[in-house]
Amino acid sequence: MNPPRHLDLVDLGERLRRKSHKLTGPRQSILTVLRENVRPLSNKQIHAALQPGECDLATVYRSMRLLEEAGIVKRFDLGDGLARYELLREGDDGHHHHLVCNRCASVVEIAECFTGELEERIARRNGFQAVTHRLEFFGVCPACQ
Amino acid sequence: MNPPRHLDLVDLGERLRRKSHKLTGPRQSILTVLRENVRPLSNKQIHAALQPGECDLATVYRSMRLLEEAGIVKRFDLGDGLARYELLREGDDGHHHHLVCNRCASVVEIAECFTGELEERIARRNGFQAVTHRLEFFGVCPACQ
DNA sequence: GTTGCTGCAAATTTTTTGCAGTCGA
DNA sequence: TCGACTGCAAAAAATTTGCAGCAAC
């Protein structure tokens, strides 16, 4: 039930320090919240999950941006125009997708993806380079049917 | 070079009236802007493309929501957390995707899509119903390389 | 001791809403 | 006429920024 070891705070602090950033109290709190929640969380959700006074909302915004640039979290867009974040394990490019319930907003992580062949063909045909994609699924979950 | 006939204002007005909505001046202006631009436009972009005083920004927001509910435009999320809209032709479900340049934000429309088999499998495996998806590609366009 | 980070407050940006007057069908 | 729609102004929601003090390394 515990998060994987390579996502422990010591390791995460190490990854921050490598980029001359600091593992501060507020950041520890934020990372702990992310470790305890598998689903992508918005800034407001992260802030709400913290103890009152543990970290300012503005600091959550600043931290999430920094953590994203440092490759420690990945940003997802689940269609409601809110930035959401998930912890990334080291070396992971975080490429996966979500299946989101339109009614209750519950989220299932999807490992599968279509073959890169489609992506390559689209890139080639249009002369684009370094092509990636974002893919999210939406539907009605069993509990909401 | 002209937009397809079935997207002319008379036709669009007809589609509105069918749902007891009105084809007002501001809405004609908005629809004209959308007809003249193939790429998905944000509310602010639409407003900027209008003549000063032609339509209030709040009305743009209200109209786009209504037009979306009426199935006349489709909303896209291009990853920057801004709602963008594209005109839909009648009977079209608007299911297509975009290839967006990370540098200059130019947009290419992509007709291709992966087989529905993947979507069905994901739906079945997770017990979800009415599953759809959003898929967008990102890369660097020829001009920006 | 540096340098980066934080809280707080204020400013921006994006989107929504209330309301009285106006317009389309 | 009548309900739907609009502009305007104000509110709400989401995000960013300035700054002086504090904390991590």
Short mmCIF file of C-alpha atoms (C1' of nucleotides) in Angstrom, two decimals:
data_model
loop_
_atom_site.label_atom_id
_atom_site.label_comp_id
_atom_site.label_asym_id
_atom_site.label_seq_id
_atom_site.Cartn_x
_atom_site.Cartn_y
_atom_site.Cartn_z
CA MET A 1 0.00 0.00 0.00
CA ASN A 2 3.02 2.29 0.34
CA PRO A 3 4.21 4.27 -2.62
CA PRO A 4 7.23 2.86 -4.44
CA ARG A 5 10.55 3.44 -2.70
CA HIS A 6 12.12 5.44 -5.51
CA LEU A 7 9.51 8.08 -4.86
CA ASP A 8 10.48 8.62 -1.23
CA LEU A 9 11.31 12.07 0.01
CA VAL A 10 15.04 11.47 0.18
CA ASP A 11 15.13 10.53 -3.46
CA LEU A 12 12.90 13.40 -4.47
CA GLY A 13 15.05 15.82 -2.49
CA GLU A 14 18.10 14.49 -4.28
CA ARG A 15 16.49 15.10 -7.64
CA LEU A 16 15.70 18.66 -6.63
CA ARG A 17 19.17 19.39 -5.31
CA ARG A 18 20.71 18.19 -8.53
CA LYS A 19 19.11 21.21 -10.17
CA SER A 20 20.13 23.49 -7.30
CA HIS A 21 16.69 23.60 -5.85
CA LYS A 22 15.85 23.03 -2.20
CA LEU A 23 13.70 20.48 -0.47
CA THR A 24 11.82 22.84 1.79
CA GLY A 25 9.07 22.13 4.29
CA PRO A 26 6.20 23.18 2.00
CA ARG A 27 7.63 21.11 -0.83
CA GLN A 28 7.91 18.06 1.38
CA SER A 29 4.27 18.50 2.30
CA ILE A 30 3.23 18.81 -1.32
CA LEU A 31 5.24 15.78 -2.39
CA THR A 32 3.75 13.77 0.45
CA VAL A 33 0.26 14.62 -0.72
CA LEU A 34 1.17 13.59 -4.25
CA ARG A 35 2.65 10.31 -3.04
CA GLU A 36 -0.51 9.48 -1.18
CA ASN A 37 -2.75 10.20 -4.16
CA VAL A 38 -2.40 8.33 -7.39
CA ARG A 39 -4.84 10.41 -9.34
CA PRO A 40 -3.83 13.74 -10.88
CA LEU A 41 -4.50 16.62 -8.49
CA SER A 42 -5.15 20.29 -9.18
CA ASN A 43 -3.36 23.07 -7.32
CA LYS A 44 -6.44 23.71 -5.27
CA GLN A 45 -6.88 20.05 -4.41
CA ILE A 46 -3.28 19.82 -3.29
CA HIS A 47 -3.67 22.92 -1.17
CA ALA A 48 -6.86 21.59 0.38
CA ALA A 49 -5.16 18.30 1.27
CA LEU A 50 -2.50 20.13 3.27
CA GLN A 51 -2.84 21.10 6.90
CA PRO A 52 -4.02 24.69 7.34
CA GLY A 53 -1.02 27.00 7.34
CA GLU A 54 1.27 24.30 6.03
CA CYS A 55 1.74 25.94 2.66
CA ASP A 56 0.35 29.00 0.93
CA LEU A 57 -1.69 28.52 -2.23
CA ALA A 58 0.68 30.78 -4.16
CA THR A 59 3.53 28.53 -3.09
CA VAL A 60 1.64 25.50 -4.38
CA TYR A 61 1.38 27.18 -7.79
CA ARG A 62 5.06 28.12 -7.76
CA SER A 63 6.13 24.68 -6.59
CA MET A 64 4.11 22.77 -9.11
CA ARG A 65 5.56 24.81 -11.92
CA LEU A 66 9.07 24.22 -10.66
CA LEU A 67 8.46 20.52 -10.07
CA GLU A 68 7.13 20.20 -13.58
CA GLU A 69 10.17 21.92 -15.06
CA ALA A 70 12.37 19.64 -12.98
CA GLY A 71 10.61 16.61 -14.45
CA ILE A 72 9.38 15.44 -11.05
CA VAL A 73 5.70 15.80 -11.78
CA LYS A 74 3.77 15.74 -15.02
CA ARG A 75 0.96 18.06 -15.92
CA PHE A 76 -2.31 16.66 -17.27
CA ASP A 77 -5.33 18.35 -18.77
CA LEU A 78 -8.48 16.46 -18.02
CA GLY A 79 -10.71 18.63 -20.14
CA ASP A 80 -12.03 21.03 -17.51
CA GLY A 81 -9.34 23.61 -18.07
CA LEU A 82 -7.58 22.96 -14.77
CA ALA A 83 -3.93 21.99 -14.49
CA ARG A 84 -3.48 18.68 -12.69
CA TYR A 85 -0.29 16.97 -11.60
CA GLU A 86 0.99 13.47 -10.98
CA LEU A 87 4.25 12.33 -9.50
CA LEU A 88 6.75 10.87 -11.94
CA ARG A 89 9.25 8.21 -11.05
CA GLU A 90 12.82 8.86 -12.05
CA GLY A 91 13.54 8.10 -15.68
CA ASP A 92 9.85 7.73 -16.40
CA ASP A 93 8.62 10.02 -19.10
CA GLY A 94 5.18 9.73 -17.58
CA HIS A 95 3.57 8.81 -20.82
CA HIS A 96 0.24 7.31 -19.94
CA HIS A 97 -3.40 8.27 -20.18
CA HIS A 98 -6.52 8.50 -18.09
CA LEU A 99 -10.08 7.32 -18.22
CA VAL A 100 -12.22 9.91 -16.50
CA CYS A 101 -15.82 9.57 -15.36
CA ASN A 102 -18.01 12.37 -16.69
CA ARG A 103 -20.30 12.15 -13.67
CA CYS A 104 -18.12 11.71 -10.59
CA ALA A 105 -14.71 12.62 -12.03
CA SER A 106 -13.10 9.44 -10.77
CA VAL A 107 -9.94 8.60 -12.69
CA VAL A 108 -8.49 5.31 -13.89
CA GLU A 109 -4.95 5.20 -15.17
CA ILE A 110 -4.52 3.62 -18.59
CA ALA A 111 -1.18 2.11 -19.48
CA GLU A 112 -2.09 1.14 -23.03
CA CYS A 113 -1.40 3.37 -25.95
CA PHE A 114 -1.70 3.04 -29.69
CA THR A 115 1.33 2.17 -31.70
CA GLY A 116 3.85 4.92 -32.35
CA GLU A 117 3.42 4.12 -36.00
CA LEU A 118 0.43 6.43 -36.25
CA GLU A 119 2.35 9.22 -34.56
CA GLU A 120 5.31 8.76 -36.85
CA ARG A 121 3.15 8.79 -39.94
CA ILE A 122 1.44 12.00 -38.85
CA ALA A 123 4.78 13.63 -38.07
CA ARG A 124 6.30 12.60 -41.38
CA ARG A 125 3.32 13.57 -43.46
CA ASN A 126 3.22 17.08 -41.99
CA GLY A 127 6.94 17.65 -41.67
CA PHE A 128 6.76 18.06 -37.90
CA GLN A 129 9.54 17.00 -35.56
CA ALA A 130 9.60 15.84 -31.95
CA VAL A 131 5.95 14.91 -32.06
CA THR A 132 4.21 13.74 -28.90
CA HIS A 133 0.58 13.45 -28.02
CA ARG A 134 -1.96 13.81 -25.25
CA LEU A 135 -4.80 11.33 -25.06
CA GLU A 136 -7.56 11.13 -22.48
CA PHE A 137 -10.67 8.97 -22.38
CA PHE A 138 -14.03 10.00 -20.98
CA GLY A 139 -17.07 7.96 -20.11
CA VAL A 140 -19.40 6.86 -17.33
CA CYS A 141 -17.89 4.68 -14.62
CA PRO A 142 -19.61 1.53 -13.28
CA ALA A 143 -20.70 3.22 -10.04
CA CYS A 144 -22.41 6.07 -11.89
CA GLN A 145 -24.28 4.05 -14.48
CA MET B 1 -11.66 29.57 -50.86
CA ASN B 2 -15.16 30.15 -49.51
CA PRO B 3 -16.41 28.06 -46.62
CA PRO B 4 -18.72 25.19 -47.51
CA ARG B 5 -22.28 26.21 -48.27
CA HIS B 6 -23.85 24.18 -45.49
CA LEU B 7 -22.01 26.41 -43.04
CA ASP B 8 -23.56 29.60 -44.34
CA LEU B 9 -25.36 31.94 -42.01
CA VAL B 10 -28.81 30.98 -43.23
CA ASP B 11 -28.16 27.35 -42.45
CA LEU B 12 -26.59 28.14 -39.10
CA GLY B 13 -29.52 30.38 -38.20
CA GLU B 14 -31.88 27.57 -39.09
CA ARG B 15 -30.05 25.22 -36.78
CA LEU B 16 -30.32 27.74 -33.98
CA ARG B 17 -34.00 28.43 -34.51
CA ARG B 18 -34.75 24.74 -34.37
CA LYS B 19 -33.76 24.89 -30.71
CA SER B 20 -35.70 28.14 -30.17
CA HIS B 21 -32.60 30.25 -30.16
CA LYS B 22 -32.12 33.40 -32.15
CA LEU B 23 -29.68 34.42 -34.81
CA THR B 24 -28.77 37.80 -33.45
CA GLY B 25 -26.28 40.35 -34.69
CA PRO B 26 -23.50 39.41 -32.30
CA ARG B 27 -23.97 35.72 -33.10
CA GLN B 28 -23.80 36.38 -36.82
CA SER B 29 -20.53 38.20 -36.24
CA ILE B 30 -19.13 35.36 -34.18
CA LEU B 31 -20.16 32.73 -36.69
CA THR B 32 -18.64 34.75 -39.49
CA VAL B 33 -15.33 34.87 -37.67
CA LEU B 34 -15.48 31.12 -37.14
CA ARG B 35 -16.29 30.51 -40.78
CA GLU B 36 -13.30 32.54 -41.85
CA ASN B 37 -10.91 30.71 -39.54
CA VAL B 38 -10.40 26.99 -39.81
CA ARG B 39 -8.27 26.69 -36.73
CA PRO B 40 -9.81 26.46 -33.26
CA LEU B 41 -10.19 29.91 -31.70
CA SER B 42 -10.36 30.94 -28.06
CA ASN B 43 -13.01 33.30 -26.74
CA LYS B 44 -10.50 36.10 -26.59
CA GLN B 45 -9.29 35.45 -30.12
CA ILE B 46 -12.85 35.52 -31.40
CA HIS B 47 -13.51 38.75 -29.56
CA ALA B 48 -10.31 40.30 -30.91
CA ALA B 49 -11.29 39.36 -34.47
CA LEU B 50 -14.56 41.26 -34.18
CA GLN B 51 -14.97 44.95 -34.90
CA PRO B 52 -14.78 47.07 -31.74
CA GLY B 53 -18.24 47.33 -30.20
CA GLU B 54 -19.59 44.55 -32.37
CA CYS B 55 -19.98 42.13 -29.49
CA ASP B 56 -19.17 42.17 -25.80
CA LEU B 57 -16.65 39.65 -24.49
CA ALA B 58 -19.20 38.32 -22.00
CA THR B 59 -21.53 37.69 -24.91
CA VAL B 60 -18.80 35.75 -26.69
CA TYR B 61 -18.48 33.49 -23.66
CA ARG B 62 -22.24 33.05 -23.42
CA SER B 63 -22.63 32.44 -27.13
CA MET B 64 -19.87 29.89 -27.37
CA ARG B 65 -21.38 27.91 -24.54
CA LEU B 66 -24.77 27.98 -26.17
CA LEU B 67 -23.38 27.12 -29.59
CA GLU B 68 -21.53 24.20 -28.07
CA GLU B 69 -24.67 22.91 -26.39
CA ALA B 70 -26.52 23.30 -29.67
CA GLY B 71 -23.88 21.17 -31.40
CA ILE B 72 -22.89 23.96 -33.75
CA VAL B 73 -19.33 24.30 -32.52
CA LYS B 74 -17.03 21.87 -30.82
CA ARG B 75 -14.75 22.67 -27.92
CA PHE B 76 -11.10 21.68 -28.05
CA ASP B 77 -8.39 21.75 -25.42
CA LEU B 78 -5.01 22.38 -26.94
CA GLY B 79 -3.08 21.89 -23.75
CA ASP B 80 -2.75 25.49 -22.65
CA GLY B 81 -5.88 25.43 -20.54
CA LEU B 82 -7.88 27.68 -22.84
CA ALA B 83 -11.18 26.67 -24.38
CA ARG B 84 -11.07 26.81 -28.18
CA TYR B 85 -13.88 26.35 -30.65
CA GLU B 86 -14.37 25.15 -34.19
CA LEU B 87 -17.42 25.24 -36.39
CA LEU B 88 -19.12 21.91 -36.98
CA ARG B 89 -21.01 21.03 -40.08
CA GLU B 90 -24.46 19.59 -39.62
CA GLY B 91 -24.47 15.92 -38.74
CA ASP B 92 -20.75 15.96 -38.13
CA ASP B 93 -19.79 14.83 -34.67
CA GLY B 94 -16.61 16.82 -35.05
CA HIS B 95 -14.40 13.94 -34.11
CA HIS B 96 -10.97 14.86 -35.34
CA HIS B 97 -7.66 15.89 -33.85
CA HIS B 98 -5.00 18.55 -34.19
CA LEU B 99 -1.28 18.76 -34.61
CA VAL B 100 -0.05 21.87 -32.83
CA CYS B 101 3.34 23.55 -33.13
CA ASN B 102 4.95 24.08 -29.74
CA ARG B 103 6.76 27.17 -30.97
CA CYS B 104 4.34 29.15 -33.11
CA ALA B 105 1.05 27.49 -32.14
CA SER B 106 0.08 26.87 -35.74
CA VAL B 107 -2.49 24.11 -36.06
CA VAL B 108 -2.95 21.33 -38.60
CA GLU B 109 -6.14 19.34 -38.63
CA ILE B 110 -5.71 15.56 -38.49
CA ALA B 111 -8.45 13.37 -39.85
CA GLU B 112 -6.85 10.07 -38.92
CA CYS B 113 -7.62 8.32 -35.70
CA PHE B 114 -6.76 4.98 -34.21
CA THR B 115 -9.25 2.17 -34.50
CA GLY B 116 -12.15 2.19 -32.11
CA GLU B 117 -11.01 -1.25 -31.05
CA LEU B 118 -8.64 0.22 -28.48
CA GLU B 119 -11.35 2.44 -27.09
CA GLU B 120 -13.78 -0.46 -26.85
CA ARG B 121 -11.26 -2.62 -25.08
CA ILE B 122 -10.51 0.09 -22.54
CA ALA B 123 -14.20 0.68 -21.94
CA ARG B 124 -14.95 -3.00 -21.51
CA ARG B 125 -12.01 -3.71 -19.27
CA ASN B 126 -12.92 -0.91 -16.89
CA GLY B 127 -16.68 -1.27 -17.07
CA PHE B 128 -17.15 2.23 -18.43
CA GLN B 129 -19.94 3.18 -20.82
CA ALA B 130 -20.27 5.83 -23.53
CA VAL B 131 -16.52 6.20 -23.80
CA THR B 132 -15.04 8.88 -26.03
CA HIS B 133 -11.59 10.37 -26.20
CA ARG B 134 -9.63 13.53 -26.81
CA LEU B 135 -6.36 13.28 -28.68
CA GLU B 136 -4.02 16.06 -29.68
CA PHE B 137 -0.53 15.96 -31.16
CA PHE B 138 2.27 18.40 -30.41
CA GLY B 139 5.57 19.00 -32.14
CA VAL B 140 7.67 21.51 -34.04
CA CYS B 141 6.37 22.61 -37.41
CA PRO B 142 8.55 22.84 -40.54
CA ALA B 143 8.79 26.64 -40.38
CA CYS B 144 10.01 26.62 -36.78
CA GLN B 145 12.64 23.93 -37.08
"C1'" DG C 1 26.87 33.49 3.98
"C1'" DT C 2 24.50 32.84 -0.33
"C1'" DT C 3 20.87 31.73 -2.82
"C1'" DG C 4 16.59 30.18 -3.22
"C1'" DC C 5 12.05 29.97 -1.06
"C1'" DT C 6 7.97 31.56 1.60
"C1'" DG C 7 3.97 34.09 3.18
"C1'" DC C 8 1.23 37.85 2.42
"C1'" DA C 9 -1.03 41.03 -0.29
"C1'" DA C 10 -1.99 42.88 -4.57
"C1'" DA C 11 -2.37 42.50 -9.49
"C1'" DT C 12 -3.71 39.80 -13.74
"C1'" DT C 13 -6.23 36.83 -16.37
"C1'" DT C 14 -10.12 33.96 -17.39
"C1'" DT C 15 -14.85 33.10 -16.85
"C1'" DT C 16 -19.44 33.81 -14.79
"C1'" DT C 17 -23.43 36.40 -13.25
"C1'" DG C 18 -27.22 40.13 -12.26
"C1'" DC C 19 -29.95 43.32 -14.23
"C1'" DA C 20 -32.47 46.57 -16.93
"C1'" DG C 21 -33.12 47.60 -21.58
"C1'" DT C 22 -33.41 45.78 -26.52
"C1'" DC C 23 -34.25 42.85 -30.34
"C1'" DG C 24 -35.66 38.77 -33.17
"C1'" DA C 25 -39.34 35.66 -34.49
"C1'" DT D 1 -45.99 40.70 -27.86
"C1'" DC D 2 -42.81 37.68 -25.41
"C1'" DG D 3 -39.06 35.27 -24.45
"C1'" DA D 4 -34.42 35.31 -25.61
"C1'" DC D 5 -30.39 38.11 -25.88
"C1'" DT D 6 -27.20 42.08 -25.00
"C1'" DG D 7 -24.09 45.43 -22.88
"C1'" DC D 8 -22.30 46.95 -18.82
"C1'" DA D 9 -20.54 46.43 -14.48
"C1'" DA D 10 -19.46 43.63 -10.80
"C1'" DA D 11 -18.21 39.16 -8.95
"C1'" DA D 12 -15.93 34.88 -8.90
"C1'" DA D 13 -12.31 31.78 -10.02
"C1'" DA D 14 -7.64 30.74 -11.51
"C1'" DT D 15 -3.04 32.19 -11.73
"C1'" DT D 16 0.97 35.32 -11.34
"C1'" DT D 17 3.96 38.74 -9.22
"C1'" DG D 18 6.58 42.05 -5.81
"C1'" DC D 19 8.81 42.21 -1.79
"C1'" DA D 20 10.87 41.81 2.72
"C1'" DG D 21 12.06 38.23 5.81
"C1'" DC D 22 13.47 33.28 6.50
"C1'" DA D 23 15.45 28.81 5.72
"C1'" DA D 24 18.18 25.25 3.20
"C1'" DC D 25 22.60 23.95 1.87
#
